[in-house]
Amino acid sequence: MLINIFIKQVPESIDIEMDAKTHTLCRESIAYQTNPFDLFALEEGLLLKEKYGGKTRVLSMGPPQAVKALEESLSMGADDAYLLSDPLFSGADTYATSYTLSSVLKLIGIGDLILVGKQATDGDTGQVGPELAEHLKITHVTNVRSIKEIINGKKVIISKMTEKGTALLEVELPALLTITKTDKEPRTPTLRDIVQSKRKFIDIFDSKRLKIDTMKTGLKGSPTKVIKTFKPEYTSEGRIFPMSDSISLSILLKELQKKQENNVE
Amino acid sequence: MDFDINTDQQNLIKTIKSFAQKELNNNIIDDDKSSRFPMEKWKKCHKMGLFSLPFPEKYGGLNQSFLTTCLCIQALGFSCKDSGLVHSIVTQIICGIQLNLFGSDLLKDKYLPGICSGETICAQAITEADSGSDALAMKTKAIKNTENYILNGTKMFITNEPIADLTIVFARTNPEAKSFGAISVFILEKDTPGFEKCKAMEKMGLRTLQNGELVLTECEVKASSRIGTEGQGAIIFSESMEWERILLSAANLGKMEHVLDLSITYSKNRKQFDQSICKYQAISNKISKMKVQCELSKLMLYKAAELKDHQKRASMESSMIKYAVSEYLKESCANSLQIHGANGYMTETEIERYFRDSIASTIYSGTSEMHLNIIGKLLGL
């Protein structure tokens, strides 16, 4: 079984600066981490490999420092790592990103299962996974909370979060699943894992190696045009209702009812 | 000089911090109250690979430099709230380093894999009731009897001894000689006849660390269990003390950084007379001093560790770092307790435990007074 897991390096803090001209992240002097949802996707992939055998590949698109996120994944147990890195990929929106990501799988093989975090904590769009599946013309399911079973390497049984609860689905492979927070905490690598992962190779692909149309990559290939970015101001203030008697409680109740009515309107 | 901590070292540090915060910081107050050694946490450290850092791969080690090992232990000292457990881990690594430096291939093949993995717990028995600072005045004897040695004597305050599977014992093989040539070193398994360990002693601080007495009565040890040559004990002692004093200082520096962080956070949040107490210079000066002491310690520590990585002697440097960090730690903990006021005096804020733990640092592995004597002697005074 071949499992491809996509990860993204995102800022550790929400206190970030935006480039006034490109309206993209100022990546200099920011501390990064692997997108938390991607770590849950990676954990699911590693558990599947341990249960059914096969191989896990971890892939990322980003500047050279994204190697660090791939190294972390390798130390957690991923077998191979690929970085898509080229100045021509920078500033990409979800369409250009998913197009670029799909191109590497067309070269190295899409495998049986593709796992991605349900969304990245910097962009929060949740679009890259589904768009990647569309580029590859395979089935996708979003908000997967648990991968229950793989049946004969042909189908996967999954539990998906819905607005009203959860749905149990049987999906034909190959498929792409976007993973939400699961109850399987991403593993902490041991010191031995970290030291030994340094011997694993990270294969770096630029636009030439990917043989892709660079008019469809990066800022140039992005149909999304960001007109303005700004930091929202938090203006709402808390109110204190002294809860010493039943009168205060009834006032609070009325306030809440009024707020609910306003929201409905 | 390169002061950068490289990416590989950063990854190890980050992992140790996250591991310690997740896995090692529960039940600390209860363990301290009951002086319980947290064996389940030791096993987690073993799984994490903490004991194997500086050892060759053929023994199951990770082949990391001593500087990297120090950085990792510093990270552990910072993030693990149980200073007793950290001290116990350092002792284990030091015993392994001693064996790796001076042991025969036979002894290394037999014992190092277990020490590296942590499955074999190790202790080092030097101190006796009447020989603390004057360690080489020990009375424990090892008299050669054809192929074997017969050991008799009593060791005191031995770290890890109550839980150890293996003990490195220093004993007098030549009663005539004063120090050089007088002492030899042996490695003993806990089941050796005549080897009797006593239960752990109650202490003021580092209460989870197990210290105990070891009684050797007509205890027969094979000559092949000797580490180094006969009479090499004083050389092994002074060399291994350099590694020990540096590594213990790494752990204490980590703790000092943690105490600094706690003091900054508390002094910012605690408001008196309508402002944070950090705005009063009486408080901020204490914290600024802690910061200066942390940074000075780092410079001395990394330099000393680098010297050992380059197979150089570091007698002066190891004594200076041991003296400085232990005194700084004690001062920082006392100041942090003062900054935390009544809250700091309460058990649950944990500062009082750090203060109690810090007292021992100026006593073990050479008292502060002895280190000043060593430094003076090396200066030709």
XYZ file of C-alpha atoms in Angstrom:
646
model
C 0.000 0.000 0.000
C 1.406 3.379 -1.031
C 0.231 6.380 0.969
C 1.065 9.976 -0.007
C 0.732 12.535 2.765
C 0.870 16.260 2.047
C 2.093 18.610 4.747
C 2.545 22.357 4.967
C 4.827 24.486 7.062
C 2.790 27.246 8.746
C 3.617 30.077 11.168
C 3.621 29.007 14.811
C 1.925 32.184 15.945
C -1.123 34.059 14.654
C 0.781 37.312 15.192
C 2.149 37.593 11.653
C 2.960 40.321 9.142
C 1.561 40.476 5.581
C 3.468 41.830 2.586
C 1.773 45.120 1.634
C 2.415 44.594 -2.093
C 1.790 40.880 -2.682
C -0.664 40.407 0.210
C 1.123 37.184 1.066
C 2.879 36.174 4.271
C 6.173 37.840 5.213
C 8.069 34.600 5.768
C 11.248 36.105 7.162
C 11.853 35.893 10.910
C 8.743 33.837 11.602
C 8.901 30.643 13.669
C 7.313 27.751 11.773
C 5.685 24.461 12.600
C 4.023 21.701 10.633
C 0.326 22.400 10.143
C -1.329 20.587 13.096
C -4.047 18.933 10.938
C -1.317 17.581 8.633
C 0.315 15.899 11.620
C -2.959 14.076 12.284
C -2.995 13.037 8.600
C 0.583 11.808 8.936
C -0.259 9.837 12.086
C -3.175 8.156 10.266
C -0.847 7.292 7.366
C 1.830 5.868 9.665
C -0.725 3.753 11.545
C -2.071 2.378 8.245
C 1.454 1.457 7.141
C 2.080 -0.294 10.466
C -1.171 -2.234 10.094
C -1.194 -3.073 6.385
C 2.459 -2.670 5.349
C 3.676 -0.616 2.398
C 5.217 2.792 2.224
C 4.471 6.353 3.305
C 5.672 9.351 1.327
C 5.496 12.848 2.676
C 5.332 15.823 0.307
C 5.363 19.563 0.737
C 5.513 22.720 -1.361
C 7.357 25.701 0.024
C 10.623 27.594 0.351
C 13.838 25.660 1.176
C 13.220 25.975 4.918
C 10.194 23.692 4.508
C 12.778 20.893 4.583
C 12.516 21.163 8.369
C 8.870 20.071 8.326
C 9.761 17.146 6.060
C 12.611 16.151 8.385
C 10.179 16.118 11.278
C 7.868 13.826 9.293
C 10.754 11.516 8.404
C 11.727 11.297 12.071
C 8.140 10.357 12.907
C 8.422 7.409 10.533
C 7.645 8.508 6.945
C 9.771 6.572 4.441
C 10.432 9.144 1.715
C 10.149 12.917 1.428
C 9.674 15.296 -1.497
C 9.902 19.076 -1.505
C 8.482 21.158 -4.352
C 10.448 24.363 -4.225
C 10.943 27.070 -6.802
C 10.587 30.865 -6.666
C 8.037 30.383 -9.465
C 5.769 28.533 -7.017
C 5.618 31.356 -4.454
C 2.496 33.395 -3.828
C 0.273 30.571 -5.100
C -3.430 30.481 -4.264
C -5.216 27.170 -3.682
C -5.723 26.542 -7.407
C -2.064 27.061 -8.358
C -0.940 25.121 -5.276
C -3.145 22.112 -5.982
C -2.089 22.173 -9.664
C 1.597 22.107 -8.642
C 1.045 19.382 -6.035
C -0.858 17.245 -8.533
C 1.997 17.471 -11.014
C 4.457 15.693 -8.711
C 2.059 12.802 -8.135
C 1.587 12.488 -11.878
C 5.355 11.954 -12.067
C 5.975 9.680 -9.074
C 2.591 7.960 -8.879
C -0.574 8.742 -6.954
C -0.461 5.492 -4.949
C -3.484 4.094 -3.124
C -4.348 6.816 -0.683
C -3.635 10.537 -0.370
C -3.985 12.157 3.026
C -3.953 15.885 3.764
C -4.925 17.982 6.768
C -8.447 19.367 6.458
C -7.084 22.899 6.283
C -3.902 24.865 6.994
C -3.919 27.141 10.008
C -2.516 30.068 7.981
C -4.880 30.132 4.986
C -7.800 28.247 6.585
C -9.435 27.651 3.180
C -9.714 23.858 3.261
C -9.649 23.945 -0.557
C -6.275 22.486 -1.509
C -7.183 18.862 -0.695
C -10.400 18.718 -2.733
C -8.815 20.694 -5.620
C -5.850 18.306 -5.666
C -8.278 15.369 -5.964
C -10.018 17.125 -8.861
C -6.704 17.659 -10.687
C -5.962 13.951 -10.216
C -9.544 12.952 -11.084
C -9.977 10.778 -7.975
C -12.591 10.569 -5.231
C -12.183 12.730 -2.190
C -13.821 12.965 1.215
C -13.376 15.930 3.551
C -13.372 16.152 7.355
C -12.414 12.527 7.932
C -12.177 11.778 11.618
C -11.109 8.171 11.509
C -9.865 5.607 8.996
C -11.411 2.362 10.152
C -10.242 -0.264 7.717
C -8.742 -0.956 4.314
C -10.526 -3.783 2.498
C -8.270 -5.865 0.223
C -6.343 -2.751 -0.769
C -9.368 -1.718 -2.841
C -11.650 0.162 -0.481
C -11.403 2.206 2.677
C -13.956 2.485 5.472
C -13.938 5.916 7.057
C -15.824 7.996 9.566
C -16.501 11.554 8.420
C -17.682 14.532 10.427
C -20.917 16.073 9.208
C -22.879 19.066 10.427
C -25.189 16.802 12.418
C -22.758 14.135 13.563
C -20.683 11.508 11.802
C -21.157 9.401 8.682
C -19.620 5.999 8.034
C -18.537 5.695 4.397
C -17.015 3.062 2.137
C -14.799 4.678 -0.513
C -13.047 3.103 -3.494
C -9.291 3.586 -3.772
C -7.389 5.536 -4.901
C -8.921 8.349 -2.920
C -7.949 11.559 -1.189
C -9.039 12.161 2.394
C -8.776 15.427 4.282
C -8.159 14.635 7.943
C -9.491 16.603 10.863
C -8.335 16.342 14.469
C -8.589 12.691 15.464
C -8.223 10.948 18.808
C -4.862 9.560 17.660
C -2.321 12.051 18.970
C 0.589 12.526 16.509
C 3.557 10.573 17.841
C 6.667 12.173 19.332
C 9.742 10.795 17.563
C 12.453 9.287 19.738
C 15.960 10.754 19.713
C 17.044 7.657 17.762
C 14.333 8.343 15.141
C 15.593 11.918 14.766
C 19.246 10.928 14.420
C 18.486 8.101 11.999
C 16.084 10.167 9.884
C 19.042 12.365 8.908
C 20.156 9.475 6.722
C 16.935 9.627 4.723
C 16.990 11.614 1.502
C 14.699 14.537 0.678
C 14.079 14.738 -3.051
C 13.679 18.335 -4.218
C 11.659 19.158 -7.348
C 11.733 22.549 -9.076
C 9.538 23.616 -11.990
C 11.931 22.149 -14.560
C 12.003 18.732 -12.937
C 8.222 18.808 -12.631
C 7.916 19.789 -16.322
C 4.900 21.972 -15.611
C 3.379 25.079 -17.138
C 4.779 27.873 -14.946
C 2.013 30.189 -16.146
C -0.238 28.094 -13.896
C 2.006 28.247 -10.827
C 2.750 30.812 -8.130
C 1.253 34.282 -7.965
C 1.107 34.472 -11.767
C -0.957 31.310 -12.058
C -3.364 32.219 -9.271
C -6.868 33.326 -10.309
C -7.443 34.667 -6.775
C -6.461 38.320 -6.501
C -6.076 39.640 -2.979
C -7.026 43.295 -3.001
C -6.317 44.112 0.623
C -5.152 42.449 3.794
C -5.583 43.861 7.277
C -5.518 42.822 10.899
C -9.047 42.809 12.300
C -9.608 44.934 15.357
C -11.229 43.241 18.294
C -13.819 45.661 19.614
C -16.249 43.476 21.534
C -16.046 43.711 25.289
C -17.142 41.306 27.972
C -20.010 42.214 30.282
C -20.277 41.188 33.887
C -23.611 40.072 35.318
C -23.400 39.667 39.104
C -24.994 36.273 39.678
C -25.943 36.790 43.293
C -29.709 36.671 42.893
C -32.495 35.508 40.623
C -33.043 39.058 39.272
C -29.538 39.092 37.754
C -30.199 35.690 36.239
C -33.411 36.864 34.564
C -31.598 39.934 33.168
C -28.912 37.676 31.681
C -31.560 35.407 30.191
C -33.335 38.349 28.537
C -30.036 39.651 27.132
C -29.225 36.268 25.625
C -32.719 35.943 24.105
C -32.402 39.411 22.570
C -29.009 38.518 21.102
C -30.390 35.307 19.615
C -33.328 37.164 18.034
C -30.935 39.710 16.482
C -28.814 36.905 15.068
C -31.847 35.235 13.492
C -32.867 38.484 11.797
C 33.964 30.449 17.554
C 30.570 29.301 16.361
C 27.774 29.889 18.869
C 25.011 28.612 16.597
C 22.965 25.657 17.712
C 22.534 23.747 14.466
C 19.248 22.399 13.082
C 19.960 18.834 14.207
C 20.629 19.993 17.748
C 17.512 22.189 17.649
C 15.401 19.184 16.624
C 16.722 17.116 19.522
C 16.157 19.979 21.973
C 12.609 20.602 20.738
C 11.758 16.900 20.973
C 13.164 16.534 24.490
C 11.253 19.584 25.702
C 8.002 18.368 24.231
C 8.607 14.805 25.521
C 9.418 15.968 29.058
C 6.443 18.320 29.255
C 4.080 15.583 28.020
C 5.479 12.525 29.757
C 7.594 13.464 32.772
C 5.740 16.192 34.636
C 2.831 14.387 36.275
C 2.688 13.480 40.015
C 5.852 15.456 40.755
C 4.660 16.833 44.106
C 3.440 13.423 45.308
C 6.644 11.695 44.194
C 8.665 14.361 46.004
C 6.621 13.951 49.199
C 6.999 10.180 49.185
C 10.617 10.159 47.869
C 9.449 7.733 45.169
C 11.689 7.060 42.204
C 9.476 7.313 39.088
C 10.531 4.067 37.423
C 7.750 4.391 34.812
C 9.259 7.725 33.698
C 12.752 6.209 33.620
C 11.355 3.578 31.222
C 9.871 6.325 29.042
C 13.285 8.050 28.955
C 14.820 4.741 27.967
C 12.304 4.433 25.097
C 13.052 8.026 24.059
C 16.787 7.196 23.830
C 17.964 9.732 26.411
C 20.670 7.500 27.887
C 22.263 6.651 24.576
C 23.197 10.124 23.329
C 27.039 10.174 23.550
C 27.806 6.498 22.936
C 29.039 4.709 19.800
C 26.400 3.126 17.593
C 27.840 -0.375 18.037
C 26.654 -0.286 21.652
C 23.254 1.113 20.701
C 24.322 4.719 21.137
C 23.441 7.745 19.028
C 27.028 8.873 18.506
C 26.324 12.474 19.452
C 29.026 14.890 20.563
C 29.372 15.780 24.229
C 28.260 19.328 23.424
C 25.050 17.980 21.858
C 24.576 15.708 24.877
C 24.943 18.757 27.139
C 22.397 20.715 25.079
C 19.957 17.815 25.372
C 20.448 17.526 29.141
C 20.064 21.310 29.419
C 16.716 20.960 27.579
C 15.741 18.144 29.945
C 16.725 20.236 32.990
C 14.602 23.071 31.614
C 11.483 21.075 30.864
C 11.463 18.194 33.369
C 10.178 19.399 36.714
C 11.674 16.420 38.557
C 15.297 17.447 39.180
C 15.889 14.146 41.000
C 15.030 12.165 37.884
C 17.254 14.409 35.745
C 20.163 13.908 38.163
C 19.617 10.165 38.030
C 19.756 10.236 34.204
C 22.996 12.269 34.272
C 24.562 9.720 36.661
C 23.635 6.907 34.280
C 25.253 8.690 31.318
C 28.389 9.501 33.328
C 28.801 5.851 34.360
C 28.537 4.899 30.684
C 31.104 7.529 29.673
C 33.501 6.229 32.328
C 33.146 2.682 31.071
C 33.459 3.759 27.441
C 36.622 5.765 28.149
C 38.480 3.291 30.362
C 36.750 -0.106 30.162
C 38.063 -3.134 28.265
C 36.265 -4.222 25.088
C 34.955 -7.184 27.045
C 33.329 -4.938 29.682
C 32.040 -2.486 27.090
C 30.463 -5.255 25.010
C 28.905 -6.745 28.112
C 27.557 -3.652 29.852
C 27.364 -0.628 27.552
C 24.304 -1.752 25.524
C 22.275 -2.072 28.753
C 23.505 1.293 30.046
C 22.785 2.987 26.700
C 19.256 1.641 26.575
C 18.598 2.311 30.265
C 17.592 -1.315 30.914
C 20.581 -1.570 33.248
C 20.624 1.136 35.918
C 24.082 2.250 36.916
C 25.651 3.857 39.997
C 29.113 5.125 40.818
C 30.428 4.497 44.350
C 33.255 6.784 45.465
C 32.153 8.652 48.623
C 32.531 7.140 52.085
C 31.481 8.340 55.517
C 34.948 9.740 56.252
C 36.015 10.681 52.716
C 33.800 13.189 50.930
C 35.776 16.115 49.551
C 38.950 14.146 50.249
C 37.605 11.345 48.061
C 40.874 9.543 47.453
C 41.328 9.014 51.197
C 38.776 6.208 50.862
C 39.165 3.150 53.075
C 37.378 0.534 50.977
C 39.980 -2.047 50.042
C 40.342 -4.398 47.098
C 42.976 -6.986 47.881
C 44.188 -9.188 45.057
C 43.784 -12.899 45.601
C 45.387 -14.759 42.651
C 42.909 -14.041 39.789
C 40.354 -12.083 41.782
C 40.002 -9.126 44.114
C 38.318 -9.241 47.521
C 36.493 -5.980 48.334
C 35.673 -4.792 51.848
C 34.304 -1.412 52.876
C 31.269 0.861 53.025
C 30.240 3.555 50.547
C 27.832 6.365 51.424
C 25.282 8.658 49.702
C 25.659 6.724 46.424
C 23.362 8.102 43.727
C 21.123 5.456 42.087
C 22.552 2.724 44.343
C 19.220 1.545 45.834
C 17.873 0.901 42.313
C 21.108 0.052 40.497
C 21.858 -3.170 38.641
C 25.524 -2.251 38.208
C 27.874 -0.234 40.399
C 31.235 1.210 39.476
C 33.207 0.928 42.729
C 36.395 2.819 43.538
C 38.593 0.944 46.054
C 42.121 1.026 47.430
C 44.328 -1.658 45.882
C 47.605 -0.320 47.263
C 47.410 0.627 50.950
C 50.961 2.038 50.829
C 50.385 4.625 48.075
C 48.663 7.942 48.927
C 46.604 8.799 45.858
C 48.161 8.069 42.463
C 48.545 4.316 42.069
C 46.506 3.650 45.211
C 43.010 3.317 43.809
C 41.490 0.950 41.246
C 38.017 0.821 39.737
C 35.708 -2.204 39.441
C 32.323 -2.865 37.960
C 30.062 -4.981 40.150
C 26.715 -6.595 39.471
C 24.096 -6.249 42.197
C 23.863 -10.004 42.768
C 27.559 -10.443 43.550
C 27.914 -12.291 46.913
C 29.017 -9.898 49.654
C 27.469 -6.907 47.846
C 24.752 -5.425 50.030
C 22.876 -2.238 49.343
C 20.718 -0.431 51.855
C 17.432 1.395 51.348
C 17.343 4.961 50.045
C 18.085 7.792 52.483
C 15.621 10.617 53.201
C 16.805 14.007 51.922
C 15.944 17.712 52.009
C 15.742 18.033 48.226
C 16.144 15.910 45.089
C 13.865 13.553 46.970
C 13.025 11.285 44.025
C 16.732 10.650 43.487
C 17.723 7.471 45.273
C 20.877 7.756 47.380
C 22.046 4.945 49.580
C 24.721 3.040 51.360
C 26.643 0.135 49.886
C 28.335 -2.438 52.101
C 30.989 -4.736 50.640
C 31.894 -7.744 52.755
C 34.448 -10.216 51.380
C 33.006 -9.370 47.995
C 34.927 -11.267 45.321
C 35.340 -9.651 41.906
C 37.160 -11.013 38.850
C 40.209 -9.083 37.669
C 38.480 -8.813 34.274
C 35.837 -6.652 35.981
C 38.436 -3.973 36.701
C 38.009 -0.763 34.682
C 41.408 0.452 33.497
C 44.693 -0.787 34.885
C 45.454 -1.460 38.530
C 46.127 1.808 40.328
C 44.593 3.941 37.559
C 41.687 5.008 39.821
C 42.903 8.540 40.537
C 43.284 9.259 36.818
C 39.863 7.760 36.041
C 38.418 9.796 38.928
C 39.791 13.140 37.786
C 38.920 12.555 34.127
C 35.391 11.365 34.789
C 34.773 14.199 37.266
C 35.358 16.665 34.426
C 32.594 15.034 32.332
C 30.303 14.729 35.356
C 30.691 18.328 36.490
C 30.003 19.635 32.988
C 26.963 17.434 32.411
C 25.455 18.137 35.838
C 25.934 21.849 35.141
C 24.025 21.451 31.865
C 21.049 20.062 33.803
C 21.298 22.830 36.395
C 21.577 25.516 33.728
C 18.353 24.187 32.188
C 16.652 24.431 35.572
C 17.990 27.961 36.035
C 16.473 28.995 32.682
C 13.150 27.498 33.776
C 13.242 29.407 37.066
C 14.035 32.579 35.114
C 10.991 32.019 32.868
C 8.756 31.404 35.889
C 10.021 34.589 37.550
C 9.425 36.702 34.428
C 5.889 35.380 33.950
C 4.917 35.745 37.609
C 6.358 39.229 37.993
C 4.493 40.426 34.903
C 1.171 38.956 36.018
C 1.350 39.798 39.720
C 0.023 43.305 40.324
C 0.562 45.311 43.508
C -0.143 49.029 43.968
C -1.774 49.092 40.491
C 1.171 47.802 38.512
C 3.009 44.603 37.707
C 5.663 43.875 40.289
C 8.261 43.583 37.482
C 8.034 47.370 37.222
C 9.743 47.661 40.611
C 13.505 47.609 40.215
C 13.896 45.571 43.388
C 12.208 42.772 41.436
C 13.466 43.392 37.901
C 17.094 43.633 39.037
C 16.866 40.167 40.555
C 15.513 38.815 37.259
C 18.089 40.680 35.160
C 20.813 39.126 37.281
C 19.373 35.651 36.658
C 19.464 36.325 32.914
C 23.109 37.449 33.058
C 23.995 34.333 35.047
C 22.238 32.077 32.534
C 24.082 33.589 29.588
C 27.476 33.498 31.333
C 26.889 29.874 32.247
C 26.082 28.955 28.654
C 29.382 30.362 27.427
C 31.388 28.500 30.042
C 29.414 25.283 29.643
C 29.650 25.065 25.862
C 33.367 25.855 25.958
C 34.013 23.125 28.534
C 31.951 20.601 26.556
C 33.828 21.478 23.360
C 37.132 20.822 25.140
C 35.999 17.305 26.023
C 34.821 16.753 22.444
C 38.370 17.584 21.351
C 39.864 15.103 23.857
C 41.362 17.929 25.915
C 41.589 18.263 29.687
C 39.094 20.660 31.285
C 40.011 20.583 34.988
C 39.830 24.346 35.429
C 36.821 24.781 33.130
C 34.783 21.963 34.702
C 35.442 23.281 38.212
C 34.553 26.828 37.161
C 31.304 25.807 35.474
C 30.321 23.486 38.341
C 31.014 26.198 40.916
C 29.322 28.983 38.959
C 26.160 27.199 37.832
C 25.451 25.572 41.197
C 25.876 28.865 43.051
C 23.874 30.759 40.416
C 21.118 28.147 40.569
C 20.866 28.347 44.344
C 20.763 32.152 44.183
C 18.212 32.170 41.336
C 15.918 29.749 43.159
C 16.131 31.797 46.374
C 15.412 34.999 44.453
C 12.586 33.402 42.503
C 11.012 32.225 45.757
C 11.296 35.776 47.106
C 9.718 37.201 43.918
C 6.851 34.700 44.199
C 6.333 35.754 47.838
C 3.903 33.637 49.837
C 2.890 31.817 46.665
C 6.493 30.722 46.171
C 6.619 29.343 49.698
C 3.652 27.076 48.971
C 4.324 23.530 47.766
C 1.967 23.696 44.808
C 3.802 26.506 42.984
C 6.882 24.242 42.975
C 9.411 27.017 43.540
C 10.066 25.837 47.081
C 10.960 22.399 45.700
C 13.360 23.888 43.170
C 14.972 25.832 46.020
C 15.341 22.681 48.141
C 16.722 20.778 45.132
C 19.212 23.538 44.332
C 20.966 23.335 47.716
C 22.478 19.938 46.851
C 24.070 21.309 43.688
C 26.696 23.179 45.691
C 27.516 19.997 47.629
C 27.537 17.015 45.208
C 30.360 16.346 42.755
C 32.670 18.581 44.791
C 31.466 21.335 47.119
C 31.738 24.946 45.970
C 34.551 25.420 48.467
C 36.502 22.506 46.971
C 36.058 23.867 43.455
C 37.457 27.236 44.511
C 40.398 25.330 46.014
C 40.916 23.429 42.735
C 40.769 26.646 40.704
C 43.232 28.308 43.107
C 45.576 25.344 42.903
C 45.463 25.377 39.091
C 46.289 29.097 39.212
C 49.423 28.165 41.157
C 48.158 29.718 44.395
